[in-house]
CSV table of C-alpha atoms and ligand atoms in Angstrom, one decimal:
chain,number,residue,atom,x,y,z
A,1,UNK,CA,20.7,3.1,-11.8
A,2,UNK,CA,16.8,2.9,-11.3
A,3,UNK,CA,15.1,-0.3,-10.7
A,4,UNK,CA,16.4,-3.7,-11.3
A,5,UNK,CA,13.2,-5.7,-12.4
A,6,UNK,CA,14.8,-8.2,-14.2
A,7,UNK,CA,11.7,-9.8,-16.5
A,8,UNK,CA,8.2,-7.9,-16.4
A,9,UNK,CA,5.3,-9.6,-17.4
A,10,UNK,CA,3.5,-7.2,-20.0
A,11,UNK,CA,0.5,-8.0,-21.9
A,12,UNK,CA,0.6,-11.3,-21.3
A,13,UNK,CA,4.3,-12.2,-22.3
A,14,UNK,CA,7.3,-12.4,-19.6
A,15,UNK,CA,10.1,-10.1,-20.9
A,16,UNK,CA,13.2,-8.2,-20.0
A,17,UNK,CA,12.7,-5.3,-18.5
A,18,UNK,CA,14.6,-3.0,-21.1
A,19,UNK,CA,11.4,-4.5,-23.9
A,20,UNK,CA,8.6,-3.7,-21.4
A,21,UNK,CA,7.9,-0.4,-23.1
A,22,UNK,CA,4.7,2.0,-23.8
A,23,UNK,CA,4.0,5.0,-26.4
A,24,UNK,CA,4.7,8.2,-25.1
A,25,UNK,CA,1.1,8.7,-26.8
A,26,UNK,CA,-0.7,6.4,-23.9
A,27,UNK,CA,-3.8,7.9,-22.6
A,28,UNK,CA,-2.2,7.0,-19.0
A,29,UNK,CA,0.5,9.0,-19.3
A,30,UNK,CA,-1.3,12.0,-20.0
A,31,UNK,CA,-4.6,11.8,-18.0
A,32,UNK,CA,-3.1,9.1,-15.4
A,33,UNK,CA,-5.7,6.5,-16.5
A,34,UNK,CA,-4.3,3.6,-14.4
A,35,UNK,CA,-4.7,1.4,-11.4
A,36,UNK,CA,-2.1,-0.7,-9.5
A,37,UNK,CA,-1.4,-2.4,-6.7
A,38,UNK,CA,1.7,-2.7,-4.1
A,39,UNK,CA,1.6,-6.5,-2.9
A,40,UNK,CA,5.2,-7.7,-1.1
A,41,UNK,CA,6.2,-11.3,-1.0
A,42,UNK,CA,8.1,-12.5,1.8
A,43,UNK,CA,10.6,-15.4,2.1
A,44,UNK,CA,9.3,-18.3,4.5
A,45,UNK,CA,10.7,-21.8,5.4
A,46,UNK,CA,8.8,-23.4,2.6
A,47,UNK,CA,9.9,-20.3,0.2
A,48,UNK,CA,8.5,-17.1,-1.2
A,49,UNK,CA,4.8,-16.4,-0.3
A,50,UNK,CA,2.6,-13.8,-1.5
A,51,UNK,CA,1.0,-12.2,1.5
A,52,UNK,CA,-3.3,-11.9,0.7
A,53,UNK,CA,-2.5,-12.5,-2.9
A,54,UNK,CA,-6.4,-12.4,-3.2
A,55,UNK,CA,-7.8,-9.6,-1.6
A,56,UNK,CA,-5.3,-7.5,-4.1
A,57,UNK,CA,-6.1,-8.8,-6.9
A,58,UNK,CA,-9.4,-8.4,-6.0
A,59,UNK,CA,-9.0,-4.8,-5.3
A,60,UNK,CA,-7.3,-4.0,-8.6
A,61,UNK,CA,-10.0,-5.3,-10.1
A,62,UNK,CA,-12.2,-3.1,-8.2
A,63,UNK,CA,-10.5,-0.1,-8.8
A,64,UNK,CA,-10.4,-0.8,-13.0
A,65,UNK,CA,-13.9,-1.0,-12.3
A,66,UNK,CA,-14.5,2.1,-11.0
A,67,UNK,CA,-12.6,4.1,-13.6
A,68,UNK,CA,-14.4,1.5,-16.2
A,69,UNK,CA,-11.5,-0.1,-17.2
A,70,UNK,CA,-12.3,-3.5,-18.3
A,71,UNK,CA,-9.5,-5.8,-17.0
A,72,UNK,CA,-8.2,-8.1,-20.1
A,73,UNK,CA,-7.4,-10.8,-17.4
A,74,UNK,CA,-9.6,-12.9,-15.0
A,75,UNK,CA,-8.3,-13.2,-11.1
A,76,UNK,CA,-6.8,-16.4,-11.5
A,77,UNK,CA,-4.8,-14.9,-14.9
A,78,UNK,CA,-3.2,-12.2,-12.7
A,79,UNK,CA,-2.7,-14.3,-9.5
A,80,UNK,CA,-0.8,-17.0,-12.3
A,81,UNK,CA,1.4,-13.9,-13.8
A,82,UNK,CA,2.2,-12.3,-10.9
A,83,UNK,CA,3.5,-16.1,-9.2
A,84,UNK,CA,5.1,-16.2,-12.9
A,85,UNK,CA,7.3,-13.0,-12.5
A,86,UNK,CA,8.6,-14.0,-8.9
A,87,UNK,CA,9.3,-17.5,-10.4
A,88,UNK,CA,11.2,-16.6,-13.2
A,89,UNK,CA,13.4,-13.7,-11.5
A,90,UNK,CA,14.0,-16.4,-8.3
A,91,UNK,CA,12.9,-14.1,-5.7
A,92,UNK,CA,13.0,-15.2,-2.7
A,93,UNK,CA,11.4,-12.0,-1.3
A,94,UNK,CA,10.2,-8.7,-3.6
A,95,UNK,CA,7.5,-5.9,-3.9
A,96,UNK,CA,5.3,-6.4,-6.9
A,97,UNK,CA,3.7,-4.3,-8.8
A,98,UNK,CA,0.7,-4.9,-10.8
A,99,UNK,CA,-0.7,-1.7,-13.4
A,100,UNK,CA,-3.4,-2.3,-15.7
A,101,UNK,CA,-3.7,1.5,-17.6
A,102,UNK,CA,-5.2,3.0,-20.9
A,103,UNK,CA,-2.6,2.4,-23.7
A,104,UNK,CA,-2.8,4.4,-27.0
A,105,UNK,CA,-5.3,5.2,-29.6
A,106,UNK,CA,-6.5,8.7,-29.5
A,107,UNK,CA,-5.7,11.7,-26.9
A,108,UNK,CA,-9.2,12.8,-26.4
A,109,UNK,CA,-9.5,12.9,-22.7
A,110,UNK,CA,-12.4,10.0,-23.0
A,111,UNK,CA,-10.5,7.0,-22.3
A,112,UNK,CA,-12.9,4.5,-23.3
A,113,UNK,CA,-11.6,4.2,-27.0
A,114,UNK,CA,-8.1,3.4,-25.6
A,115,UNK,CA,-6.7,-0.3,-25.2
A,116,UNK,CA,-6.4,-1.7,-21.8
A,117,UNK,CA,-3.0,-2.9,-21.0
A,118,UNK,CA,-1.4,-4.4,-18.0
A,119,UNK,CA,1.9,-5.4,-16.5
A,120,UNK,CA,3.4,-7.2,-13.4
A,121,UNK,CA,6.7,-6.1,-12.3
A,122,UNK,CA,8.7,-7.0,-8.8
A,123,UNK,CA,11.7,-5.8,-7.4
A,124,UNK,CA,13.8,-6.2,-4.4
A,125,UNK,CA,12.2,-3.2,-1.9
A,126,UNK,CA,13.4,-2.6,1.8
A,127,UNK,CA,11.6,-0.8,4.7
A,128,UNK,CA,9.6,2.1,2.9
A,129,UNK,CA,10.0,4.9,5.1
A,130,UNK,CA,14.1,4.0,6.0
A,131,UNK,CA,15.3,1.6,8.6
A,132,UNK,CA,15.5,4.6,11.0
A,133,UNK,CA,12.3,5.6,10.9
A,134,UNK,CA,11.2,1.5,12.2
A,135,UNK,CA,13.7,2.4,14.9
A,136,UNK,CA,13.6,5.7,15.6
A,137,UNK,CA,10.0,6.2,15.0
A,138,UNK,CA,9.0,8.2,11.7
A,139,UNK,CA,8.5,12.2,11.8
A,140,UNK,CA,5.9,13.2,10.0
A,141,UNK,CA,3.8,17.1,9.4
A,142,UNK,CA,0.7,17.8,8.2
A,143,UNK,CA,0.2,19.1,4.9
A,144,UNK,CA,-1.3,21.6,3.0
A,145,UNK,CA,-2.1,19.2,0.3
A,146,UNK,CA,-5.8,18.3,1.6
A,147,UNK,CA,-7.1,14.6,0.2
A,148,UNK,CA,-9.2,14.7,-2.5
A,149,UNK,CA,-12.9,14.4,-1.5
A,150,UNK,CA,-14.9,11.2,-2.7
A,151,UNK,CA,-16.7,13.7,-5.0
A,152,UNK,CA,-13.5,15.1,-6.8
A,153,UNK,CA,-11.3,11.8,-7.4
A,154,UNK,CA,-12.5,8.4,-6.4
A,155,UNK,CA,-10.6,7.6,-3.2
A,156,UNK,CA,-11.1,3.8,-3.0
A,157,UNK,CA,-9.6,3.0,-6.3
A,158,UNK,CA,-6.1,2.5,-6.0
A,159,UNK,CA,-5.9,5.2,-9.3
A,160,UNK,CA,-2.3,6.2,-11.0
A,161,UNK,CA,-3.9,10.4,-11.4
A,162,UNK,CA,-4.8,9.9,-6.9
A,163,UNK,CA,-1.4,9.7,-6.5
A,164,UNK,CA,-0.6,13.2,-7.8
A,165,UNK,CA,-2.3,14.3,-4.3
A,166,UNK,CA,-0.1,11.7,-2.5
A,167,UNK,CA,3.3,12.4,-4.6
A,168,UNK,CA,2.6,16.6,-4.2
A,169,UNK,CA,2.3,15.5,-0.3
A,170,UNK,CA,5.0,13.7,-0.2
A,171,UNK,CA,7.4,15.6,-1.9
A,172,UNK,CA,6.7,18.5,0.4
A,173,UNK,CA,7.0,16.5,3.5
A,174,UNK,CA,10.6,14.8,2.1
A,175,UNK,CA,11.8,18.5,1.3
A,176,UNK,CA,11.4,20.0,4.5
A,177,UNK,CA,12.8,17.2,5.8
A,178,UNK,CA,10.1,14.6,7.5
A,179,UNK,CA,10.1,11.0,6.5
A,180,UNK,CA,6.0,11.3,5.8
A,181,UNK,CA,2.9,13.5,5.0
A,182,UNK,CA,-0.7,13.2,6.9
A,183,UNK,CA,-3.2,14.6,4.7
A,184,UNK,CA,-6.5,15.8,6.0
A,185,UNK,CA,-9.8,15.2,4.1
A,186,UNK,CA,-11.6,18.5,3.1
A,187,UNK,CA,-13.6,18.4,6.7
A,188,UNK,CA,-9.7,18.7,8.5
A,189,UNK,CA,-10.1,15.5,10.0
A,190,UNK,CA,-7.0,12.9,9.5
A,191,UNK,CA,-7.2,10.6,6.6
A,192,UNK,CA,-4.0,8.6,5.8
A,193,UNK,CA,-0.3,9.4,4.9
A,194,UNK,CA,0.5,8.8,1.5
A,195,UNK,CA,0.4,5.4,1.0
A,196,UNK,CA,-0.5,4.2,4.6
A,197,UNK,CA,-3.3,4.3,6.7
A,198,UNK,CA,-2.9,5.7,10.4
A,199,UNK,CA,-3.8,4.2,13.9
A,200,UNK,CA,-3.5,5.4,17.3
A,201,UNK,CA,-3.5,4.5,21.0
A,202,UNK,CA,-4.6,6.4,23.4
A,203,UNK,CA,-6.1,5.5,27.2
A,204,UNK,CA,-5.6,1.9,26.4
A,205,UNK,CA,-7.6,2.1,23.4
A,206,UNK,CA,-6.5,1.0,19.8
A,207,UNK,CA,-8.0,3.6,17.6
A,208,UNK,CA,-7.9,3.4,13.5
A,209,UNK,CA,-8.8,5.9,11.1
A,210,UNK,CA,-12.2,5.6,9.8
A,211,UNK,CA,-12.6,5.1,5.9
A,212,UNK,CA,-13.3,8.4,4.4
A,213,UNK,CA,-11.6,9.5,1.9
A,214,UNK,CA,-8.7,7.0,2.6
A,215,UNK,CA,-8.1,3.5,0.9
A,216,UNK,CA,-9.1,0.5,2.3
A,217,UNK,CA,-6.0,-0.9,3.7
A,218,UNK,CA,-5.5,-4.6,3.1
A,219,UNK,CA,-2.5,-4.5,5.6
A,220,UNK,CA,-5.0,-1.9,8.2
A,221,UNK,CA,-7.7,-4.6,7.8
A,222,UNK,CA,-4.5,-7.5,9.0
A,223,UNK,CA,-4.0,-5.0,12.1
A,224,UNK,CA,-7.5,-5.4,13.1
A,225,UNK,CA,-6.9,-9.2,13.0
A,226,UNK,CA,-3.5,-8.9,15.3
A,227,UNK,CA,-4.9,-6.3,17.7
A,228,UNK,CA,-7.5,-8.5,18.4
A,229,UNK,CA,-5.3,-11.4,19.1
A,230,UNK,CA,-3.7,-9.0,21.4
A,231,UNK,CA,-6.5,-7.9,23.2
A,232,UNK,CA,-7.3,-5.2,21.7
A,233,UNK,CA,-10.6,-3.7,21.0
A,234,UNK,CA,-9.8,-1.2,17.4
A,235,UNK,CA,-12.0,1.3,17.1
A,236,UNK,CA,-12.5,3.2,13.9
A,237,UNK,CA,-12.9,7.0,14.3
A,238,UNK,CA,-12.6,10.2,13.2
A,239,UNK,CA,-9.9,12.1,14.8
A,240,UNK,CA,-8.8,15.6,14.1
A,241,UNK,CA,-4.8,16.7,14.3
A,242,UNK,CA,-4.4,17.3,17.3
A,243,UNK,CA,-6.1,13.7,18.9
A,244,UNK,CA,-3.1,12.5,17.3
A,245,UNK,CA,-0.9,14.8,19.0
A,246,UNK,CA,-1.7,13.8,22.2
A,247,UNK,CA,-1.9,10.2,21.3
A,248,UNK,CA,0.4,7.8,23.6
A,249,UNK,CA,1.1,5.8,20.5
A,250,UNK,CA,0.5,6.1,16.2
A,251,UNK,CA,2.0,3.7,14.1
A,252,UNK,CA,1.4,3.8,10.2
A,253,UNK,CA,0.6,1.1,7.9
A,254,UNK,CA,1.0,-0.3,4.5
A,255,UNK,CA,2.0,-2.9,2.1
A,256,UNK,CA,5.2,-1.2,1.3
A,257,UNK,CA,5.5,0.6,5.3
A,258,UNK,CA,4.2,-2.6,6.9
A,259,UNK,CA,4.1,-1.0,10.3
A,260,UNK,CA,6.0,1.7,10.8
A,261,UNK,CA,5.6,3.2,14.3
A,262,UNK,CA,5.9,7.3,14.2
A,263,UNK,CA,8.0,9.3,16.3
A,264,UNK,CA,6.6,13.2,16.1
A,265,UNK,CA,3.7,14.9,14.2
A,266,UNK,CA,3.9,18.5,13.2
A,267,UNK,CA,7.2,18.9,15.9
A,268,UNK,CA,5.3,17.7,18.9
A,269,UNK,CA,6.5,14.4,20.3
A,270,UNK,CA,4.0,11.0,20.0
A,271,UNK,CA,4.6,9.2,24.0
A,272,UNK,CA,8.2,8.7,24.6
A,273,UNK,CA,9.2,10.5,20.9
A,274,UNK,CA,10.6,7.1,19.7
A,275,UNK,CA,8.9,4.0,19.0
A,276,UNK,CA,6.0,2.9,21.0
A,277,UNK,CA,6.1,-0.8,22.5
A,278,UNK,CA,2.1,-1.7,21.4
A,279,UNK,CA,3.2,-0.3,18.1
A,280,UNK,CA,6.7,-2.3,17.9
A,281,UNK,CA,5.0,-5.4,19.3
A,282,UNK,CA,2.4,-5.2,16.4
A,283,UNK,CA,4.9,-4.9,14.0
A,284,UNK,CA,6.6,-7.9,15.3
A,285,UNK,CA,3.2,-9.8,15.1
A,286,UNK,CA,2.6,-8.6,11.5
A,287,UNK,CA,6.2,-9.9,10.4
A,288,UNK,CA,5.6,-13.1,11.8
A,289,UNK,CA,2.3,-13.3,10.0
A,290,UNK,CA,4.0,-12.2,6.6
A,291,UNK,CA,6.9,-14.7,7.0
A,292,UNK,CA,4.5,-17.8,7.8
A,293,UNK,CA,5.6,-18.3,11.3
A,294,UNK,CA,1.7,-18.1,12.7
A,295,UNK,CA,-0.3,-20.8,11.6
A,296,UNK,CA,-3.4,-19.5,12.4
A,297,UNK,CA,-2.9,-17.0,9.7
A,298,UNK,CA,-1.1,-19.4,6.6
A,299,UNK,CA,-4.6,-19.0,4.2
A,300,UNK,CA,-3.4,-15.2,4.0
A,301,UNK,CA,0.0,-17.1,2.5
A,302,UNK,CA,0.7,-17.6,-1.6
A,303,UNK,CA,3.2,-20.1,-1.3
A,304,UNK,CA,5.2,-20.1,-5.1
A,305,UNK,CA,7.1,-22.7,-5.3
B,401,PMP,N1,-3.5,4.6,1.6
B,401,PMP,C1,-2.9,4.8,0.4
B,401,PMP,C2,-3.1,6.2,-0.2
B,401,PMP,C3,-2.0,3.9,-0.1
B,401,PMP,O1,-1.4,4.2,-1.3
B,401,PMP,C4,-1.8,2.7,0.5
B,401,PMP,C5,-0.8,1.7,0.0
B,401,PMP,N2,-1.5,0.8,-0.9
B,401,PMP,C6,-2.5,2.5,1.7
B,401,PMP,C7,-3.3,3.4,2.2
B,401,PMP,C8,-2.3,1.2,2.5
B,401,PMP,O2,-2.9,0.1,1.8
B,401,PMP,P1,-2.4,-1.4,1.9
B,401,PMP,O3,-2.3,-1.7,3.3
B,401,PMP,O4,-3.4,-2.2,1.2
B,401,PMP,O5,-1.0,-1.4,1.2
């Protein structure tokens, strides 16, 4: 059945999804000229709220920057639309997702000539990696699929043609039967999953992945803010495979994964081999956060309505 969107904003119109189309001739389709983000809204007592509505938006327009795509839109424009399309499809909770891509005018492989083009669409989106996998703790393998270096594809833009790295990952990892890839920058050291960024705990210690070749997580930076409030001290370094391995705890996280606490890498048990309690007890922090039910945190909250 595919995804139910209901209306899309595109171009500046709200429309039903079945007349939110493109040219088979856009420059984005063939040279995956785009840039997105994945922002969830969550429903709270005083109804649905965007969670860090800015620092998205912000970052989409940070990522059209560094593939020179001039955004047709100023922040406030796309913050407006993308309340707009929760409005009008009476979400109470969803997954958005706002593209801004090269549309069609020629097929050289210079994109500059082509329109810009944007749309917001949201849709109803559960846990990412599977409810069992928040239970169970997710299973994930290394892959051979190596993140690009910041000299091959540029890592911290949030770029449609990235994700043939990520989607060649994950489709690996899915076939042989693991809920998640880690890929490893060109130096063999861990970079992310994905679409998540990695922590771990070991001796006490809350470590997260340094940024590399990984994107800035805007839920990772949120982490840092609750492991704090718990105590912890998060430390970002570089960790090779097997750190990991012998890590007492490794959680992912994400926009769409929130935090999703892992289970195995590569066949070798992480702690008990099912979820760890620092990693469950963050994730319980980070929903409350999300749902408005910790007031130090409501500025990170969008209310619509
Ligand atoms: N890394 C990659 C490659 C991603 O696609 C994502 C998802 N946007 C993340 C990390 C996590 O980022 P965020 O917490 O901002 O969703």
């Amino acid at each position: 059945k595919g995804i139910q969107a209901g209306k899309i904003w595109f171009n500046g119109q709200l429309v039903p999804q079945e007349e939110a189309k493109v040219s088979v001739l856009s420059h984005a389709l063939h040279y995956g000229s785009s840039v997105f983000e994945g922002i969830r809204a969550y429903k709270t007592d005083r109804g649905p709220a965007v969670f860090r509505l800015d620092e998205h938006t912000e970052r989409l327009i940070h990522s059209a920057l560094i593939l020179r795509m001039p955004v047709p839109y100023t922040p406030d424009e796309i913050n407006e639309a993308i309340k707009a399309v929760i409005r009008e499809n009476a979400y109470d909770e969803c997954y958005i997702r706002p593209l801004v891509f090269r549309g069609g005018a020629t097929l050289g492989v210079n994109p500059l000539p082509c329109p810009v083009e944007m749309m917001v669409a949201a849709w109803k989106w559960g846990a990412y990696l599977g409810e069992d996998a928040v239970r169970e703790g997710a299973k994930l393998v290394t892959s051979s699929w190596v993140r690009s270096p910041g000299n091959v594809m540029p890592t911290k833009s949030k770029a449609g043609g990235n994700y043939v790295n990520s989607s060649l990952a994950k489709a690996d990892a899915v076939s042989a039967g693991f809920d998640e890839a880690v890929l490893l920058d060109a130096q063999g050291y861990v970079a992310e999953g994905s679409g998540e960024n990695i922590f771990f705990l070991k001796g006490g210690k809350l470590h997260a992945i340094a940024h590399s070749v990984t994107l800035i997580g805007i839920t990772r930076d949120t982490i840092f803010h609750v492991a704090r409030d718990m105590g912890f001290d998060v430390v970002p370094v570089m960790a090779t495979r097997d750190e990991l391995y012998t890590a007492d705890e490794v959680f992912m996280t994400g926009t769409a994964a929130e935090v999703t606490p892992i289970g195995s890498i590569d066949f070798r048990p992480i702690g008990t081999g099912k979820a760890g309690e620092v990693s469950l007890e963050i994730r319980r922090r980070y929903l409350d956060i999300v749902t408005g039910k910790n007031e130090k945190y409501d500025h990170w909250l969008t209310y619509v309505r």
